[in-house]
XYZ file of C-alpha atoms in Angstrom:
536
model
C 0.000 0.000 0.000
C 1.609 3.208 -1.152
C 2.801 5.610 1.417
C 2.022 3.399 4.350
C 5.271 1.695 5.085
C 3.361 -1.145 6.741
C 5.445 -3.017 9.285
C 4.080 -6.184 10.820
C 6.886 -6.954 13.223
C 10.087 -5.075 13.161
C 11.069 -4.945 16.825
C 14.409 -6.113 18.178
C 12.865 -8.535 20.700
C 9.218 -8.537 19.743
C 9.284 -12.190 18.689
C 10.534 -13.124 22.176
C 7.543 -11.630 23.985
C 5.337 -14.252 25.605
C 2.072 -14.193 27.496
C -1.666 -14.155 26.988
C -4.599 -11.902 27.691
C -5.351 -12.688 31.320
C -8.622 -12.002 33.092
C -6.648 -9.718 35.404
C -5.548 -7.378 32.610
C -8.975 -7.493 30.958
C -10.747 -6.445 34.160
C -8.154 -3.733 34.846
C -8.608 -2.332 31.330
C -12.404 -2.359 31.613
C -12.281 -0.507 34.938
C -9.752 2.029 33.617
C -11.708 2.537 30.396
C -14.727 3.579 32.463
C -12.885 6.896 32.671
C -14.204 7.499 29.161
C -17.742 7.559 30.558
C -17.240 11.007 32.053
C -16.125 12.497 28.736
C -18.909 10.792 26.788
C -21.610 11.675 29.324
C -20.707 15.331 29.117
C -20.673 15.382 25.316
C -24.139 13.828 25.266
C -25.679 15.754 28.133
C -24.693 19.262 27.008
C -26.692 19.341 23.781
C -29.806 17.878 25.413
C -29.777 20.299 28.339
C -29.233 23.327 26.107
C -32.362 22.368 24.153
C -34.551 22.223 27.316
C -36.807 25.255 27.707
C -36.611 25.338 31.525
C -32.807 25.461 31.414
C -32.804 28.209 28.788
C -35.382 30.308 30.670
C -33.283 30.217 33.853
C -29.813 30.841 32.437
C -30.221 31.995 28.821
C -33.579 33.795 28.464
C -32.362 35.667 25.386
C -31.878 32.350 23.556
C -35.314 31.134 24.643
C -36.924 34.311 23.335
C -34.925 34.213 20.101
C -35.732 30.609 19.220
C -39.463 31.191 19.682
C -39.420 33.950 17.089
C -40.258 32.602 13.681
C -38.712 34.549 10.809
C -37.506 33.478 7.418
C -33.801 33.901 8.139
C -33.662 32.297 11.572
C -33.987 28.605 10.742
C -30.260 28.017 11.198
C -29.700 30.724 13.833
C -32.144 29.856 16.611
C -29.437 28.920 19.121
C -26.602 31.233 18.051
C -25.497 32.730 21.382
C -21.923 32.972 22.671
C -22.916 32.654 26.337
C -24.753 29.437 25.563
C -21.781 27.997 23.696
C -19.486 29.156 26.526
C -21.457 26.849 28.819
C -20.556 23.913 26.598
C -17.022 24.886 25.615
C -15.657 26.143 28.967
C -15.167 22.531 30.047
C -12.768 21.843 27.201
C -10.662 24.932 27.807
C -10.296 23.887 31.466
C -9.407 20.363 30.363
C -6.723 21.723 28.039
C -4.978 23.549 30.900
C -5.418 20.606 33.288
C -3.822 18.152 30.857
C -0.392 19.754 31.371
C -0.637 19.312 35.129
C -1.826 15.767 34.493
C 1.335 15.094 32.467
C 3.505 15.891 35.482
C 1.384 13.797 37.856
C 1.231 10.868 35.433
C 4.998 10.751 34.948
C 6.071 11.489 38.526
C 3.448 9.608 40.518
C 1.944 7.140 38.032
C -1.149 6.686 35.865
C -3.454 5.654 38.724
C -3.305 8.943 40.740
C -4.330 10.913 37.646
C -7.331 8.622 37.155
C -8.346 9.095 40.798
C -7.973 12.873 40.726
C -9.916 13.077 37.457
C -12.850 11.184 38.946
C -12.848 13.318 42.114
C -12.777 16.608 40.194
C -15.618 15.493 37.909
C -17.643 14.562 41.006
C -17.313 18.103 42.368
C -18.257 19.592 38.995
C -21.401 17.459 38.775
C -22.524 18.648 42.221
C -21.953 22.320 41.337
C -23.870 22.032 38.064
C -26.824 20.241 39.618
C -27.099 22.883 42.346
C -26.356 25.919 40.121
C -28.397 29.042 40.885
C -26.668 31.413 38.458
C -24.438 31.390 35.381
C -21.084 31.845 37.224
C -21.827 28.797 39.417
C -22.799 26.852 36.312
C -19.541 27.784 34.547
C -17.471 26.958 37.666
C -19.009 23.500 37.673
C -18.090 23.117 34.016
C -14.498 24.087 34.785
C -14.250 21.396 37.486
C -15.697 18.894 35.015
C -13.019 20.013 32.562
C -10.229 19.357 35.056
C -11.614 15.838 35.489
C -11.721 15.281 31.735
C -8.167 16.616 31.325
C -6.737 14.202 33.902
C -8.851 11.265 32.750
C -8.069 11.672 29.054
C -4.385 12.034 29.868
C -4.045 8.915 32.019
C -6.575 6.360 30.740
C -5.326 5.856 27.137
C -1.744 5.550 28.439
C -2.854 3.054 31.072
C -4.648 0.902 28.508
C -1.794 0.938 25.985
C 0.764 -0.037 28.632
C -1.299 -2.796 30.245
C -2.435 -4.480 27.032
C -0.332 -7.099 25.193
C 0.863 -5.877 21.796
C -1.427 -8.156 19.752
C -4.566 -6.885 21.505
C -3.495 -3.341 22.382
C -5.810 -1.800 19.806
C -8.947 -3.599 20.959
C -8.323 -3.050 24.674
C -7.393 0.604 24.181
C -10.582 1.208 22.199
C -12.540 0.318 25.331
C -11.867 3.951 26.282
C -13.709 5.132 23.174
C -16.413 2.524 23.779
C -16.936 4.004 27.237
C -17.189 7.460 25.647
C -19.905 6.252 23.269
C -21.782 4.509 26.098
C -21.604 7.747 28.063
C -23.062 9.663 25.119
C -25.890 7.149 24.674
C -26.683 7.117 28.402
C -26.797 10.918 28.417
C -29.158 10.973 25.436
C -31.502 8.475 27.106
C -31.433 10.463 30.350
C -32.148 13.706 28.495
C -35.089 12.057 26.769
C -36.574 11.235 30.171
C -35.650 14.362 32.132
C -36.984 16.690 29.410
C -40.448 15.680 30.598
C -39.711 16.633 34.238
C -40.713 20.273 34.704
C -39.055 22.546 35.765
C -35.985 20.791 37.232
C -35.296 17.960 34.819
C -32.115 19.672 33.629
C -30.716 19.521 37.195
C -31.131 15.754 37.198
C -29.375 15.464 33.835
C -26.377 17.479 35.029
C -26.280 15.898 38.489
C -26.234 12.332 37.201
C -22.731 13.055 35.879
C -21.743 12.074 39.418
C -22.461 8.427 38.558
C -19.667 7.920 35.969
C -17.398 10.102 38.115
C -17.965 7.820 41.110
C -17.335 4.736 38.948
C -14.038 6.197 37.770
C -12.921 7.187 41.276
C -13.980 4.015 43.085
C -12.685 1.806 40.268
C -9.377 3.664 40.366
C -8.934 2.730 44.022
C -8.684 -0.936 43.010
C -6.541 -0.533 39.885
C -2.896 -1.644 39.900
C -0.281 0.710 38.479
C 1.137 -0.230 35.050
C 4.428 -2.209 34.930
C 5.929 0.511 32.704
C 5.195 3.240 35.242
C 6.497 1.201 38.203
C 9.756 0.444 36.374
C 10.101 4.069 35.215
C 9.872 5.189 38.861
C 12.489 2.658 40.033
C 10.257 -0.126 41.389
C 11.804 -2.881 39.270
C 10.803 -5.865 41.422
C 7.193 -4.700 41.730
C 7.115 -3.963 38.009
C 8.366 -7.414 37.077
C 5.961 -9.126 39.492
C 3.044 -7.194 38.021
C 4.206 -7.947 34.466
C 4.199 -11.673 35.296
C 0.667 -11.315 36.641
C -0.760 -9.375 33.691
C 0.927 -11.573 31.047
C 0.099 -14.875 32.789
C 3.610 -16.288 32.405
C 6.924 -16.144 34.246
C 8.850 -15.878 30.973
C 8.708 -12.105 30.594
C 12.458 -11.472 30.361
C 12.452 -9.897 26.879
C 9.557 -7.520 27.564
C 10.904 -6.666 31.017
C 14.364 -5.868 29.612
C 12.819 -3.595 26.988
C 10.911 -1.771 29.736
C 14.083 -1.388 31.811
C 15.974 -0.060 28.790
C 13.166 2.406 28.101
C 13.004 3.510 31.739
C 16.747 4.192 31.849
C 16.443 6.451 28.846
C 13.301 8.026 30.330
C 15.044 8.844 33.599
C 17.902 10.506 31.732
C 15.375 12.956 30.283
C 14.791 15.806 32.738
C 12.679 17.955 30.416
C 10.328 15.710 28.410
C 8.578 18.618 26.666
C 11.957 19.868 25.448
C 13.052 16.368 24.488
C 9.898 15.783 22.487
C 11.028 18.496 20.056
C 14.140 16.523 19.100
C 14.455 15.064 15.643
C 13.928 11.435 16.711
C 10.528 12.370 18.127
C 9.414 14.419 15.120
C 6.998 11.874 13.590
C 5.349 11.142 16.957
C 4.972 14.858 17.660
C 3.368 15.416 14.263
C 0.880 12.594 14.899
C 0.137 13.787 18.455
C -0.735 17.187 16.999
C -2.474 16.400 13.736
C -4.539 13.349 14.737
C -6.515 15.105 17.517
C -6.723 18.234 15.338
C -8.228 16.255 12.470
C -10.436 14.250 14.850
C -12.306 17.426 15.792
C -12.534 18.627 12.194
C -14.437 15.509 11.179
C -17.384 17.451 12.634
C -18.416 14.664 14.998
C -18.451 16.660 18.212
C -20.427 19.390 16.519
C -23.103 16.800 15.804
C -22.863 15.026 19.178
C -22.810 18.231 21.243
C -25.774 19.690 19.523
C -27.647 16.690 18.104
C -30.974 17.616 19.759
C -30.514 21.271 18.784
C -29.524 20.266 15.248
C -32.522 17.996 14.807
C -34.812 20.684 16.230
C -33.310 23.181 13.821
C -34.094 21.044 10.768
C -37.702 20.576 11.770
C -38.036 17.811 14.368
C -40.204 18.439 17.413
C -38.712 18.460 20.914
C -39.295 14.772 21.717
C -38.450 13.702 18.184
C -35.129 15.584 18.248
C -34.045 13.906 21.496
C -35.221 10.539 20.184
C -33.163 11.002 17.026
C -30.124 11.854 19.156
C -30.644 8.578 21.041
C -30.625 6.703 17.722
C -27.314 8.253 16.644
C -25.879 7.530 20.099
C -26.831 3.851 19.806
C -25.213 3.633 16.374
C -22.081 5.188 17.867
C -21.856 2.436 20.505
C -22.532 -0.464 18.126
C -20.048 0.750 15.514
C -17.322 1.080 18.147
C -17.593 -2.683 18.752
C -16.696 -3.190 15.079
C -13.488 -1.257 15.678
C -12.664 -3.317 18.783
C -12.925 -6.584 16.832
C -11.156 -5.420 13.655
C -8.434 -2.936 14.640
C -5.856 -5.619 15.515
C -6.766 -7.694 12.453
C -7.240 -5.146 9.675
C -4.985 -2.499 11.185
C -5.349 1.208 11.859
C -4.866 2.486 8.310
C -7.628 0.395 6.726
C -10.212 1.695 9.207
C -9.055 5.289 8.802
C -9.181 5.230 5.007
C -12.449 3.331 4.578
C -14.202 5.633 7.037
C -12.840 8.685 5.253
C -14.740 7.735 2.107
C -17.875 6.877 4.094
C -17.921 10.112 6.117
C -17.223 12.281 3.075
C -20.113 10.836 1.071
C -22.510 11.098 4.040
C -21.701 14.742 4.745
C -22.028 15.752 1.097
C -25.429 14.017 0.866
C -26.664 15.759 4.046
C -25.467 19.126 2.766
C -27.207 18.676 -0.598
C -30.508 17.607 0.993
C -30.568 20.504 3.439
C -29.528 22.925 0.707
C -32.346 21.833 -1.599
C -35.125 20.962 0.833
C -34.688 23.157 3.937
C -34.369 26.837 4.828
C -36.447 29.962 4.399
C -40.002 28.928 3.637
C -39.006 25.304 3.002
C -39.299 22.668 5.732
C -38.088 19.081 5.538
C -40.802 16.577 4.796
C -41.059 13.624 7.153
C -39.492 11.341 4.581
C -36.466 13.563 4.017
C -36.083 14.184 7.771
C -35.906 10.434 8.391
C -33.433 10.068 5.530
C -31.202 12.774 7.048
C -31.143 10.867 10.348
C -30.184 7.657 8.481
C -27.333 9.380 6.645
C -26.115 10.991 9.874
C -26.076 7.493 11.391
C -23.945 6.264 8.476
C -21.570 9.153 9.121
C -21.478 8.470 12.880
C -20.779 4.761 12.261
C -17.795 5.614 10.072
C -16.384 7.904 12.728
C -17.035 5.389 15.510
C -14.849 2.691 13.990
C -12.089 5.042 12.834
C -11.308 8.571 13.992
C -13.199 8.155 17.268
C -11.130 5.346 18.816
C -8.008 5.599 16.660
C -7.580 9.305 17.366
C -6.860 8.246 20.964
C -5.232 4.874 20.315
C -2.479 5.820 17.877
C -0.974 8.764 19.845
C -0.990 6.709 23.052
C 1.017 3.851 21.512
C 3.684 5.601 19.428
C 5.792 7.528 21.969
C 8.875 6.138 23.736
C 8.587 5.998 27.518
C 10.708 9.104 28.127
C 8.221 11.341 26.291
C 5.028 9.281 26.604
C 3.332 11.397 29.278
C 4.336 14.631 27.551
C 3.155 13.288 24.203
C -0.206 12.252 25.614
C -0.521 15.681 27.222
C -0.025 17.298 23.822
C -2.615 14.959 22.293
C -5.171 15.775 24.994
C -4.513 19.514 24.921
C -4.774 19.737 21.117
C -7.930 17.623 21.207
C -9.554 19.744 23.908
C -8.441 23.034 22.359
C -10.095 22.245 19.055
C -13.065 20.697 20.848
C -13.361 24.090 22.567
C -13.055 25.960 19.265
C -15.643 23.781 17.507
C -18.032 23.873 20.467
C -17.721 27.655 20.706
C -18.049 28.232 16.977
C -20.476 25.550 15.761
C -23.778 27.338 16.389
C -22.443 30.527 14.798
C -21.075 28.471 11.872
C -24.440 26.731 11.505
C -26.099 30.159 11.441
C -23.781 31.600 8.766
C -22.803 28.511 6.730
C -26.275 26.938 6.928
C -26.196 23.617 5.039
C -22.627 24.440 3.960
C -21.407 23.415 7.426
C -21.546 19.780 6.331
C -19.628 20.518 3.129
C -17.037 22.376 5.218
C -16.370 19.316 7.358
C -16.470 17.034 4.282
C -13.570 19.007 2.798
C -11.539 18.441 5.944
C -12.272 14.694 5.821
C -10.621 14.587 2.375
C -7.503 16.354 3.682
C -7.139 14.119 6.741
C -7.572 10.960 4.665
C -4.751 12.074 2.365
C -2.588 12.720 5.452
C -3.266 9.210 6.792
C -2.543 7.591 3.423
C 0.882 9.155 3.048
C 2.196 9.733 6.573
C 0.780 7.222 9.069
C 2.531 3.826 9.125
C 0.730 0.731 10.358
C 1.251 0.147 14.097
C -0.756 -3.007 14.756
C 0.988 -5.809 16.684
C 4.101 -3.693 17.368
C 5.295 -3.791 21.010
C 4.919 -0.344 22.513
C 8.582 -0.061 23.559
C 9.780 -0.996 20.055
C 7.657 1.396 18.023
C 10.703 3.422 16.936
C 11.448 0.791 14.267
C 8.138 1.546 12.527
C 9.212 5.107 11.810
C 12.643 4.030 10.596
C 11.037 1.896 7.889
C 8.475 4.445 6.729
C 9.179 5.984 3.312
C 9.028 9.571 4.617
C 9.925 9.507 8.318
C 13.094 7.462 7.815
C 14.552 10.553 6.133
C 14.024 12.603 9.299
C 14.756 10.448 12.359
C 18.264 9.101 13.069
C 18.997 5.810 11.328
C 20.286 4.241 14.564
C 20.641 5.027 18.244
C 23.227 2.306 18.984
C 26.956 3.073 19.276
C 26.483 6.841 18.896
C 28.544 8.250 21.700
C 28.767 11.795 20.352
C 26.659 14.653 21.691
C 24.733 14.950 18.428
C 22.970 11.687 19.125
C 19.435 12.131 20.452
C 19.861 9.305 22.972
C 22.035 6.303 23.624
C 22.016 3.123 25.674
C 23.521 3.508 29.170
C 26.796 2.050 27.908
C 28.436 0.774 24.752
C 29.112 -2.555 26.486
C 25.381 -2.951 27.192
C 24.550 -2.367 23.528
C 27.182 -4.869 22.415
C 25.787 -7.470 24.809
C 22.311 -6.972 23.402
C 23.624 -7.376 19.843
C 25.440 -10.602 20.805
C 22.249 -11.974 22.403
C 20.289 -11.230 19.251
C 22.765 -12.759 16.813
C 21.306 -15.741 15.070
C 17.774 -14.459 15.559
C 17.485 -12.788 12.191
C 18.348 -9.403 13.655
C 20.955 -7.162 12.063
C 21.816 -3.507 11.770
C 19.305 -2.989 9.009
C 16.520 -3.479 11.553
C 17.691 -0.541 13.638
């Protein structure tokens, strides 16, 4: 496949890794992945609450008055209000800032403390939102929710990638995205019920965010730390014992030695954010920046945030709009299962590229229908309205088995240990920054672009698919501590990163093994195993 540089093995000791997927690691990954519930619940709950009349009357009376006015030019502009979008988007700005603090905590104290703090912060935010009596209290609650999301999104994908065996890392990591989709669906179902509770149903919707927060916090109390993090922080015996437990075998020497090697290099790095700018980390940095950037420009969060508002805008009634949002949420969950079962078989690139075609076609069709059949004096007929929901579901399905899970999976698995926390922090901050931008701008864009909003996002889908085709190598089945070899074999990135890290004792080298003797010993051990300098 052109441009992909697909590598199926390629690690120095990957073929020596042993072990199986134990029930212990499966349960740990499921509990950790529940951290995605808080992010998903918020995405789903925000749009439903902002479409409830009682909520708008209390906090945004101008919006309530505006949407009840019926003029020719207001079909796409009923909810265009910066204070209303600030309610939604303030969480993501807070999460962006929090992710940098989470990077320090995750590296210095481990993945588990970040998960615990994220759950606790989200719990406080849920209480503030449910009890809010004015807009500042409401926004403060959103900020606390954002801190929880920042810590959770920083720690959970790293935790999953480090705990999972290489052959199943994709599927287990995608449990985080599955939890996000379940959170969205649960929020949509709750909104559908609470919309009928006058006048405090919105308080119940916001307050129930405490449930996933409690699951994340309580579950985190019982989680073990990852072997990688224990070894990085000098607890070698504990790390090895845990590795034996999670792999289900005592023969973990090769994987353990790779972790020790990685931790030695990691501990030599005092400034990971400075180190991440070095040439050998260039491809990972590009992916950590562009993948979350593109993930937001698929347009998915615009649809998920405002699904009830969007469906109301194009002519659905209140109950019908929430019901339609529930349908898209269910599709999101089901399609994520497809990704879980195929990502380690078909690979990351296949899912990315197939979904690019699917999402592009769906968005163009939606744009054409709305352009021809809706706006001004024209209202969607029932038949066309149902068809729009079907096409949106096709679009959501494509996202749910590609950019949704893989936008988190790939950045979490490509960084070496010394920059892994910093790299994940960059991924989370870029993701939340553009989530903030899209959330803040979507209703205004819908007002001014009208049906063209879907064509706008379709254009971006084309660009991101081209980027994937040429610049993202395949990473399936590659041990996480040996990912550097993937970039060295890629047609483009091999021209940028150093050809080898062994034997380079000069200061120009980005990093080196602790000693030349150690490197020579490793080479001697690998002789006769099909390994040679060309693999480096």
